[in-house]
PDB file of C-alpha atoms in Angstrom:
ATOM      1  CA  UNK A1240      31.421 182.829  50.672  1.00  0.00           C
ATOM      2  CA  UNK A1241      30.148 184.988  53.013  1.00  0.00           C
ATOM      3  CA  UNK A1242      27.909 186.909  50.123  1.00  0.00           C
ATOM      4  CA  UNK A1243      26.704 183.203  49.451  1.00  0.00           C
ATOM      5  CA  UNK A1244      26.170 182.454  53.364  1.00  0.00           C
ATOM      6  CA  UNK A1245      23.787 185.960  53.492  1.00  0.00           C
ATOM      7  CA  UNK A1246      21.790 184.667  50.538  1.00  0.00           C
ATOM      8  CA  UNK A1247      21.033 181.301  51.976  1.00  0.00           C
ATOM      9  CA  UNK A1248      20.284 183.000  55.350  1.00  0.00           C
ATOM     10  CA  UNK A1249      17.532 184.988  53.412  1.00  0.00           C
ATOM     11  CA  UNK A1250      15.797 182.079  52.359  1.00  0.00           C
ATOM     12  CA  UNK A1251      15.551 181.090  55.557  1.00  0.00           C
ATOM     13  CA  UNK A1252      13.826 184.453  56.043  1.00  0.00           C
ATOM     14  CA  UNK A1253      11.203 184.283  53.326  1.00  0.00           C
ATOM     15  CA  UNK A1254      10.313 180.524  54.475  1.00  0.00           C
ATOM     16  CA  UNK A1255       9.334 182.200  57.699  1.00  0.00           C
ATOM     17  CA  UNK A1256       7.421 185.179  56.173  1.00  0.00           C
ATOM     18  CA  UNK A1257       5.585 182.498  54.055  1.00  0.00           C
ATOM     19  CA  UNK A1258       4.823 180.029  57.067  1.00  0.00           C
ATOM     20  CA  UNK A1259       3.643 183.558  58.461  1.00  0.00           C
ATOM     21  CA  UNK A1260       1.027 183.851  55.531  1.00  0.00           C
ATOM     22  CA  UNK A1261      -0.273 181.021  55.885  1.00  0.00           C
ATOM     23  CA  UNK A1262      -2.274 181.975  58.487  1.00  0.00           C
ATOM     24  CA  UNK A1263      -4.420 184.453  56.309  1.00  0.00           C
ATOM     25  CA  UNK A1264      -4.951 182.495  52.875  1.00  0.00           C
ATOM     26  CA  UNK A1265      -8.702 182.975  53.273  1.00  0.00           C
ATOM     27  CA  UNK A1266      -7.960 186.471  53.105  1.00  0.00           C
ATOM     28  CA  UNK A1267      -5.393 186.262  50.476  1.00  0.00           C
ATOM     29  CA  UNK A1268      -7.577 184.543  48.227  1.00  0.00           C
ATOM     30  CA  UNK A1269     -10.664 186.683  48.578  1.00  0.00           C
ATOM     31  CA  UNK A1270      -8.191 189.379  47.618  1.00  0.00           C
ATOM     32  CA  UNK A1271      -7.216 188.386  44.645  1.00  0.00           C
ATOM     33  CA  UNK A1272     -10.407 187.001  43.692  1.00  0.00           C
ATOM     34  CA  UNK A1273     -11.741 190.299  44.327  1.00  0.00           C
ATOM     35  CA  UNK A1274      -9.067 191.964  42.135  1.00  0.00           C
ATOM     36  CA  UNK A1275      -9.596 189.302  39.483  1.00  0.00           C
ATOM     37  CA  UNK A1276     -13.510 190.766  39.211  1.00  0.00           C
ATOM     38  CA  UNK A1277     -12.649 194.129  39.328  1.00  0.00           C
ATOM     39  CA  UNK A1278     -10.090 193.818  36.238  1.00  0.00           C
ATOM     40  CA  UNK A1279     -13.001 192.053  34.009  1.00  0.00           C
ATOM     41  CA  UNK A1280     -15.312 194.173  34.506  1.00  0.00           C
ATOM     42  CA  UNK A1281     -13.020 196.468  33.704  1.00  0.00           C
ATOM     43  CA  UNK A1282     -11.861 194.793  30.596  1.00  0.00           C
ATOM     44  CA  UNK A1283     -15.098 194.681  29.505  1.00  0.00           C
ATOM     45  CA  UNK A1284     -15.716 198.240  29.226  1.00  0.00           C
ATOM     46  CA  UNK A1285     -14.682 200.554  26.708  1.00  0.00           C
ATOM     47  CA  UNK A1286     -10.976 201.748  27.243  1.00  0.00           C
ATOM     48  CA  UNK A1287      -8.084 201.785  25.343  1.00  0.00           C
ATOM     49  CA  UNK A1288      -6.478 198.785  24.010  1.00  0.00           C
ATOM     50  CA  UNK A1289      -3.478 199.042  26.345  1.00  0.00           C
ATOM     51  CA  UNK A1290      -5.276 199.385  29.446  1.00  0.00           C
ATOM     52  CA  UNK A1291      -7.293 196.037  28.290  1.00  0.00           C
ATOM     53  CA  UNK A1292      -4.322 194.285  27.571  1.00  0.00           C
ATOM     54  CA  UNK A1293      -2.805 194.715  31.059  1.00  0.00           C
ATOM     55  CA  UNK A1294      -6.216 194.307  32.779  1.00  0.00           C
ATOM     56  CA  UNK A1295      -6.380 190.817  30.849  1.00  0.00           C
ATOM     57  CA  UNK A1296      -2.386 190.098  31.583  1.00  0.00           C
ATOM     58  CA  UNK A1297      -3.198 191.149  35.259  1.00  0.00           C
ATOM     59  CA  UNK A1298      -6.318 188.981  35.161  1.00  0.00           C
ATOM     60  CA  UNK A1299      -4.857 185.488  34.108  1.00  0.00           C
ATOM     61  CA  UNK A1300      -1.338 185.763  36.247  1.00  0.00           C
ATOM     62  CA  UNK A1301      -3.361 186.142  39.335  1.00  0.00           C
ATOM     63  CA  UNK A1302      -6.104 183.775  38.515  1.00  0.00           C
ATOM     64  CA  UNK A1303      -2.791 181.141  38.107  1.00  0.00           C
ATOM     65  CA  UNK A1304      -1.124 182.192  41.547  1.00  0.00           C
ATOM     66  CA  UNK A1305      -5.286 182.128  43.036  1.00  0.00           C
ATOM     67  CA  UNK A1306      -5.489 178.269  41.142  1.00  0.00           C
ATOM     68  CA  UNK A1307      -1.709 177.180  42.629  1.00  0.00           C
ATOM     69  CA  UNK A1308      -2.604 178.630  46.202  1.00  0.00           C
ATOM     70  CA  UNK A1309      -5.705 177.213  46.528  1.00  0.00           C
ATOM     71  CA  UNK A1310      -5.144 173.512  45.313  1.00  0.00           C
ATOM     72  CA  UNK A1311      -1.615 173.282  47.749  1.00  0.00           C
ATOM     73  CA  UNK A1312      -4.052 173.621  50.439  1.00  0.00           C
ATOM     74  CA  UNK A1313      -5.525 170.357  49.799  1.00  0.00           C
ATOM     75  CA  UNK A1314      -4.835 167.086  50.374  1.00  0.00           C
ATOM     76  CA  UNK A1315      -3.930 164.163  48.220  1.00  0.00           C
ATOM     77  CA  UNK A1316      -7.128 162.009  49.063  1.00  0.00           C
ATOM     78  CA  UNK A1317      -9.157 164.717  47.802  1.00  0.00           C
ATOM     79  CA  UNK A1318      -7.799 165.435  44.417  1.00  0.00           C
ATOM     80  CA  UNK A1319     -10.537 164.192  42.788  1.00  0.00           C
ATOM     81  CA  UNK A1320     -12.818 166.598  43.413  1.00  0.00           C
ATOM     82  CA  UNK A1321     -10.161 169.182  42.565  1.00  0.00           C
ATOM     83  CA  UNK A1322      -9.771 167.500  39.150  1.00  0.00           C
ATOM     84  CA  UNK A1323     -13.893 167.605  39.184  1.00  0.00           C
ATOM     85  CA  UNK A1324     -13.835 171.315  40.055  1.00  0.00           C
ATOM     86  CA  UNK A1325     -11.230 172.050  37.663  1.00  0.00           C
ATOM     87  CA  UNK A1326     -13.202 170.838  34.935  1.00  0.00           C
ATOM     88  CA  UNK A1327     -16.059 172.446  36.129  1.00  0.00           C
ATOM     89  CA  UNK A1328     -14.543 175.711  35.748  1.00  0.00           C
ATOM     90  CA  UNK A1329     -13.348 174.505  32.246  1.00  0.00           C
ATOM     91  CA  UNK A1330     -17.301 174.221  31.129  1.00  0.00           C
ATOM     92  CA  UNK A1331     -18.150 176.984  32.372  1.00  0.00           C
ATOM     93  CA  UNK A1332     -15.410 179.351  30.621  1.00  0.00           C
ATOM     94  CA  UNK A1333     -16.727 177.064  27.297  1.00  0.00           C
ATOM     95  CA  UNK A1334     -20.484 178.464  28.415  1.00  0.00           C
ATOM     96  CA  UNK A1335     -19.201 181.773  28.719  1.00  0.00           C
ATOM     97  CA  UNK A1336     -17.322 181.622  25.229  1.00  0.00           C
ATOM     98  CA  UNK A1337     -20.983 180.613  24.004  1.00  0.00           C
ATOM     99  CA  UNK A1338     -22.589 183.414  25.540  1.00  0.00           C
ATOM    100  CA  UNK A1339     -19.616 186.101  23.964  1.00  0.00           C
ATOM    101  CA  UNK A1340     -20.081 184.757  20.757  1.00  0.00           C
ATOM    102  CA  UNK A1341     -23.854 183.768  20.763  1.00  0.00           C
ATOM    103  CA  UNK A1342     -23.203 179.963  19.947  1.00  0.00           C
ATOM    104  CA  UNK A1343     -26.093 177.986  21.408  1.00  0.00           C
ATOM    105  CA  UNK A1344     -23.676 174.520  21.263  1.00  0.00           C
ATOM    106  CA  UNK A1345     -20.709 176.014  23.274  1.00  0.00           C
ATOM    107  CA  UNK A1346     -23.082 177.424  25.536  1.00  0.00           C
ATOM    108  CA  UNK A1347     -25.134 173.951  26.273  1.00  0.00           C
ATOM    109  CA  UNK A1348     -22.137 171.704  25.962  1.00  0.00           C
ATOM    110  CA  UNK A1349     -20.120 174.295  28.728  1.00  0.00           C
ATOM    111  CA  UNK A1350     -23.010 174.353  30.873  1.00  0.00           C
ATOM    112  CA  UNK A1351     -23.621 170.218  30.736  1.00  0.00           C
ATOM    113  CA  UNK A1352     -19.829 170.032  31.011  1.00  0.00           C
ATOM    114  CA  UNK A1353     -19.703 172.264  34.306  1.00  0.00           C
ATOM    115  CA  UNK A1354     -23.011 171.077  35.685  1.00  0.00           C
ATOM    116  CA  UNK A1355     -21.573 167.332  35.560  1.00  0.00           C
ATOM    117  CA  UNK A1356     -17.870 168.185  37.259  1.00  0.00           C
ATOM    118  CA  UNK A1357     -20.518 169.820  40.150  1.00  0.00           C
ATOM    119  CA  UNK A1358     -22.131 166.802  40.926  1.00  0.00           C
ATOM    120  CA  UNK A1359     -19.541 164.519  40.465  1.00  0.00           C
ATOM    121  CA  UNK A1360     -17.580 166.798  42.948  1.00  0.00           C
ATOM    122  CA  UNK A1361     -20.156 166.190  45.329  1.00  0.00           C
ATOM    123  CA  UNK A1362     -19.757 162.175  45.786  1.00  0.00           C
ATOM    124  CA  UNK A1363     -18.991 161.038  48.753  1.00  0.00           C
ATOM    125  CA  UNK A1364     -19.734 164.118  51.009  1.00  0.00           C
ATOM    126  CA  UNK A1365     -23.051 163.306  52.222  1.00  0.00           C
ATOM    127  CA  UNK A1366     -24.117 159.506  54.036  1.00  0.00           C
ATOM    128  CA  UNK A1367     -23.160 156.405  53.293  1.00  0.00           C
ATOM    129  CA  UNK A1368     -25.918 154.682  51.148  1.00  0.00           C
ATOM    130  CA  UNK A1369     -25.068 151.159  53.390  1.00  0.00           C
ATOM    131  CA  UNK A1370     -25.563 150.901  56.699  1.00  0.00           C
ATOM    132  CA  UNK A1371     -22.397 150.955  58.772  1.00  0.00           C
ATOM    133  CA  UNK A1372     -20.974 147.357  59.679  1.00  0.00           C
ATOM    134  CA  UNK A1373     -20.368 146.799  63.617  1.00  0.00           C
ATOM    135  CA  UNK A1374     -16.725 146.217  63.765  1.00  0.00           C
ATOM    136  CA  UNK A1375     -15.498 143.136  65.577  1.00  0.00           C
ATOM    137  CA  UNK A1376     -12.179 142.898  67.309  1.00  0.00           C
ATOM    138  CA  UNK A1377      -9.856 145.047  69.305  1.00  0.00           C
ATOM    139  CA  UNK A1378      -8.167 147.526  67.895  1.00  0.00           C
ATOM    140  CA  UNK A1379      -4.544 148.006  69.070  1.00  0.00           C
ATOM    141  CA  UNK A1380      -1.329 150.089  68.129  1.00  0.00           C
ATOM    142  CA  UNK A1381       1.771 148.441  66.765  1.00  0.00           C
ATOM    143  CA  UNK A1382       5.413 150.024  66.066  1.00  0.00           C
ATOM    144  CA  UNK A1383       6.880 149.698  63.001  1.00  0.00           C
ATOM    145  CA  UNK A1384       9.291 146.992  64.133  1.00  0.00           C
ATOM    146  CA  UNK A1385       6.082 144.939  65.270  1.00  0.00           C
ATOM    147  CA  UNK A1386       4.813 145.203  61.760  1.00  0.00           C
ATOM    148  CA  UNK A1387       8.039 144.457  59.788  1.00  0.00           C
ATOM    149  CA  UNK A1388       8.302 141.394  62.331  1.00  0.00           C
ATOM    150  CA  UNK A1389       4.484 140.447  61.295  1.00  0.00           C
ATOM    151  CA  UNK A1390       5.051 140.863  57.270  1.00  0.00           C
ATOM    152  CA  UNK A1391       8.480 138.930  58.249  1.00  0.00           C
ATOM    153  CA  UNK A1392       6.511 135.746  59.705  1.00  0.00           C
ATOM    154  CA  UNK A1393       3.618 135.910  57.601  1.00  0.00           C
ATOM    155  CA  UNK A1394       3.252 133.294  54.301  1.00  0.00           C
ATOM    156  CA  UNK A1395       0.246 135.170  53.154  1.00  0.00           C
ATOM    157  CA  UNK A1396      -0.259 138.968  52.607  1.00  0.00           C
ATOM    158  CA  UNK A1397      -2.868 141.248  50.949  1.00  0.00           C
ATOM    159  CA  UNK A1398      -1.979 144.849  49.972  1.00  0.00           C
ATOM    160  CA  UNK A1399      -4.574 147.241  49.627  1.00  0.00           C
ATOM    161  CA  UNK A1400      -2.819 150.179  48.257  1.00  0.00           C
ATOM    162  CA  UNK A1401      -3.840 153.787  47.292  1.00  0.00           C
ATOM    163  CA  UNK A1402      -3.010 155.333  44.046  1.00  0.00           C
ATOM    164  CA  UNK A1403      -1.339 158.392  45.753  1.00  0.00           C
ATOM    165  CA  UNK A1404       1.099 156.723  47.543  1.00  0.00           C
ATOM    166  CA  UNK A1405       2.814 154.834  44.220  1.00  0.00           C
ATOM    167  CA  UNK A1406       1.858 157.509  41.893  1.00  0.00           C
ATOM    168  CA  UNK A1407       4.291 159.485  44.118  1.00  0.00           C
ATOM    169  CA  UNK A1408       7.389 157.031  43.208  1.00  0.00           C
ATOM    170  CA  UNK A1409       6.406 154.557  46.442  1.00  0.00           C
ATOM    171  CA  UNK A1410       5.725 151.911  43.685  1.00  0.00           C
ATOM    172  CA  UNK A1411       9.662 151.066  43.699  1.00  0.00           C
ATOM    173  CA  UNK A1412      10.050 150.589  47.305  1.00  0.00           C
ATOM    174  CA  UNK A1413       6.578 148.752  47.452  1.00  0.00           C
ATOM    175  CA  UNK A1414       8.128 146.611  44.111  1.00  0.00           C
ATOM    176  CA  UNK A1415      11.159 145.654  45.940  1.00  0.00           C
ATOM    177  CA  UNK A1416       9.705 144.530  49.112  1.00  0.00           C
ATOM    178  CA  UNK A1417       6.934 142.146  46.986  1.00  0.00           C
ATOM    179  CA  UNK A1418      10.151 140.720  45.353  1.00  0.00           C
ATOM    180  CA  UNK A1419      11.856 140.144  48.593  1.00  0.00           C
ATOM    181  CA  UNK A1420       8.598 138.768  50.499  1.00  0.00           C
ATOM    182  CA  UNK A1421       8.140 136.515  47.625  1.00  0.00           C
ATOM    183  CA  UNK A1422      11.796 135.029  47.311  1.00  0.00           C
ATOM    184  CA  UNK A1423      10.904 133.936  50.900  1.00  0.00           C
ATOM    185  CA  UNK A1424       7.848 131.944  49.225  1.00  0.00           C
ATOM    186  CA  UNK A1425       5.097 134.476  50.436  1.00  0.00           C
ATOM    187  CA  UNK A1426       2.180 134.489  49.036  1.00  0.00           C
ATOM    188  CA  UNK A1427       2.325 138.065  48.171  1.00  0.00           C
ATOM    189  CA  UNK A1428      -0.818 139.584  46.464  1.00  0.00           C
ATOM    190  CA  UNK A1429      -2.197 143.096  45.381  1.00  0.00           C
ATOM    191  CA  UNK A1430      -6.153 144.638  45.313  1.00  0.00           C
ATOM    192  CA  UNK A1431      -6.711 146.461  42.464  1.00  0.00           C
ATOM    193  CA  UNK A1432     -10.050 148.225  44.102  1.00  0.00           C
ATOM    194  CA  UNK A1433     -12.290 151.039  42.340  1.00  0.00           C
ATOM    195  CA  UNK A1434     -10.541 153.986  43.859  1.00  0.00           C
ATOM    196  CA  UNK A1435      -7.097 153.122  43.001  1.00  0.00           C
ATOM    197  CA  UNK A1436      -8.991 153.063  39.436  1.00  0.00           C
ATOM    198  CA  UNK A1437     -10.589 156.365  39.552  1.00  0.00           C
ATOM    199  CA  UNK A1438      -7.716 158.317  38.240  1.00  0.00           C
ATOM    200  CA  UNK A1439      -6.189 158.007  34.265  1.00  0.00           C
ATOM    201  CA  UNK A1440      -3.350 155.930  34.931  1.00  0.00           C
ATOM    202  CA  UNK A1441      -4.220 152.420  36.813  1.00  0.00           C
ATOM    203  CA  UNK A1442      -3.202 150.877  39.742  1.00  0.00           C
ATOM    204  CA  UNK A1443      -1.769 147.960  38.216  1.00  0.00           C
ATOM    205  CA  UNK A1444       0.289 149.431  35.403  1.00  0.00           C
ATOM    206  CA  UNK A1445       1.890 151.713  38.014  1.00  0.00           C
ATOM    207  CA  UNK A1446       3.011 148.864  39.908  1.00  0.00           C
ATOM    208  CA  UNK A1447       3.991 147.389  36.680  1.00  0.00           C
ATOM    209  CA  UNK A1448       6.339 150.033  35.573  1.00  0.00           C
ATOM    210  CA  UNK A1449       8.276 149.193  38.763  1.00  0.00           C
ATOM    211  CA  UNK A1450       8.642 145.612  37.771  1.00  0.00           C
ATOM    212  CA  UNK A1451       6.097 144.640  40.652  1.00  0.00           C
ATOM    213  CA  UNK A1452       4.799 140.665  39.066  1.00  0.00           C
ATOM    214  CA  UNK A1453       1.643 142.085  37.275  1.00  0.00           C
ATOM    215  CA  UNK A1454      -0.097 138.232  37.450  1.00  0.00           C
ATOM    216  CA  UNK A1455      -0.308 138.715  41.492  1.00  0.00           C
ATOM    217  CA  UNK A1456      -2.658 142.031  41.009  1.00  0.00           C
ATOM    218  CA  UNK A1457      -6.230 140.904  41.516  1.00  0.00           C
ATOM    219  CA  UNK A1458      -9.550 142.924  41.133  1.00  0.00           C
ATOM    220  CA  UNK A1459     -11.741 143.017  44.690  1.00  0.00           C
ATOM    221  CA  UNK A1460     -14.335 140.182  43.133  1.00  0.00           C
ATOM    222  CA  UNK A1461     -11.205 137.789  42.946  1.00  0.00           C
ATOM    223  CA  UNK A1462      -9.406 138.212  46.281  1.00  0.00           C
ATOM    224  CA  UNK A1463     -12.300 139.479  48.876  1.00  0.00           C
ATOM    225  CA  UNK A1464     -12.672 135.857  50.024  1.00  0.00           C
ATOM    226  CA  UNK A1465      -9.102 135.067  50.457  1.00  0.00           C
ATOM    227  CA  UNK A1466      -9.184 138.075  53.537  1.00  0.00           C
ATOM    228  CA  UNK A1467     -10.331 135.509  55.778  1.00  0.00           C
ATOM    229  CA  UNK A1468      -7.579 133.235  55.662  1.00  0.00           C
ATOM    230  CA  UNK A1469      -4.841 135.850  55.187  1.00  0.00           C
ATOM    231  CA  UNK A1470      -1.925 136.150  57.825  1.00  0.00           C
ATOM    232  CA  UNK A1471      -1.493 139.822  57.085  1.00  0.00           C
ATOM    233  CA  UNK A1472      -3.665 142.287  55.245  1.00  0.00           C
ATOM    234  CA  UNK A1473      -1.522 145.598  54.495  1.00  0.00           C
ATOM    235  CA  UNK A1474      -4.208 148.820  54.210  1.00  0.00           C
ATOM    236  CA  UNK A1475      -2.297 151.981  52.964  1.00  0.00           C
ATOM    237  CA  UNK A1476      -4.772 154.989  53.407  1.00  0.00           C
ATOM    238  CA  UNK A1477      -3.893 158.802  53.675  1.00  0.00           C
ATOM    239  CA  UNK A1478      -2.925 161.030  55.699  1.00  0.00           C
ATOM    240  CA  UNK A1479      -3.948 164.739  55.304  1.00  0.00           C
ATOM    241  CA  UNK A1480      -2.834 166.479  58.370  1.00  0.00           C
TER     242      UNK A1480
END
């Protein structure tokens, strides 16, 4: 026990040292980035076989720790420009297979693929194409008891979720609360909207697979107008800090 009691203890220990790191993953990245060059161009000269092989080995372990460290950094609501950047980098290791082997299709199809996952990776980060809408109202802080006592009271509710939250098993909880709201004749309803959309797997058949009624998920074009007369609308967003 105590042998066991030491081990734990030195978890504890490496949690800290990693916490610790945290604080220079700029630096640890431009490291290994650097090291990553350096063993290519390497590779690509002339040397013996066994030297290449561990430059290449080398190479691909510490472009996956470079790939895991980076993409922990970032938060959920922008994964999909990390799935945009990913297969960026996938067209343009296609492009470079063209170049190696002098095909002219790998090479054009890489570069459209990688020139695409660029721009698309660049939506939303410049200004809004509308004009911003003046917001009416007050806006005010609740608790979490003054919310479960307003979704209590309410006979008609409008859930705009995000795909995040139930792709991360939240669809069960969210499930059982629509099927205890309901029971209570609430109008209970769902917004399947374009971002919840934007990933493979929909909204809808997430919500679904938790035995959520699929008949009350509505697209926006079929719902927007019941806002107005809603007693509660329920916006999930996300949180990245």
């Amino acid at each position: 026990m105590p042998e066991l009691i030491a081990f734990f203890h030195s978890f504890v220990g490496l949690v800290a040292t990693l916490v610790g790191f945290r604080n220079f993953r700029y630096m640890i990245n431009a490291s290994i980035l650097v090291i990553c060059f350096t063993s290519i161009v390497c590779y690509t000269v002339d040397m013996v076989f066994t030297l290449e092989l561990v430059q290449l080995s080398l190479k691909a372990v510490l472009n996956g720790l470079l790939d895991v460290h980076l993409i922990m950094a970032i938060g959920e609501a922008d994964m999909q420009v990390v799935i945009s950047m990913h297969n960026s980098y996938s067209g343009w290791a296609t492009a470079e297979s063209g170049l190696m082997l002098r095909n002219l299709s790998l090479l054009c199809s890489g570069a459209f693929i990688g020139s695409s996952a660029v721009i698309q990776g660049n939506f939303g980060g410049g200004e809004c194409a509308a004009p911003a809408v003046a917001v009416e109202g007050e806006l005010k802080s609740i608790t979490s008891r003054d919310a479960a006592k307003a979704i209590a009271d309410a006979k008609s509710i409008i859930k705009v979720p995000r795909y995040e939250k139930d792709a991360r098993k939240a669809q069960y909880a969210a499930a059982a609360i629509i099927k205890l709201l309901r029971k209570h004749r609430c109008n209970f309803r769902v917004v399947v909207h374009q971002v919840a959309r934007s990933l493979p797997r929909l909204m809808n058949v997430i919500l679904a697979v938790a035995r959520a009624p699929y008949d009350i998920m509505l697209e926006m074009d079929k719902i927007n107008k019941d806002f107005l007369v809603a007693d509660v609308s329920v916006v999930l967003i996300v949180n990245d800090k």
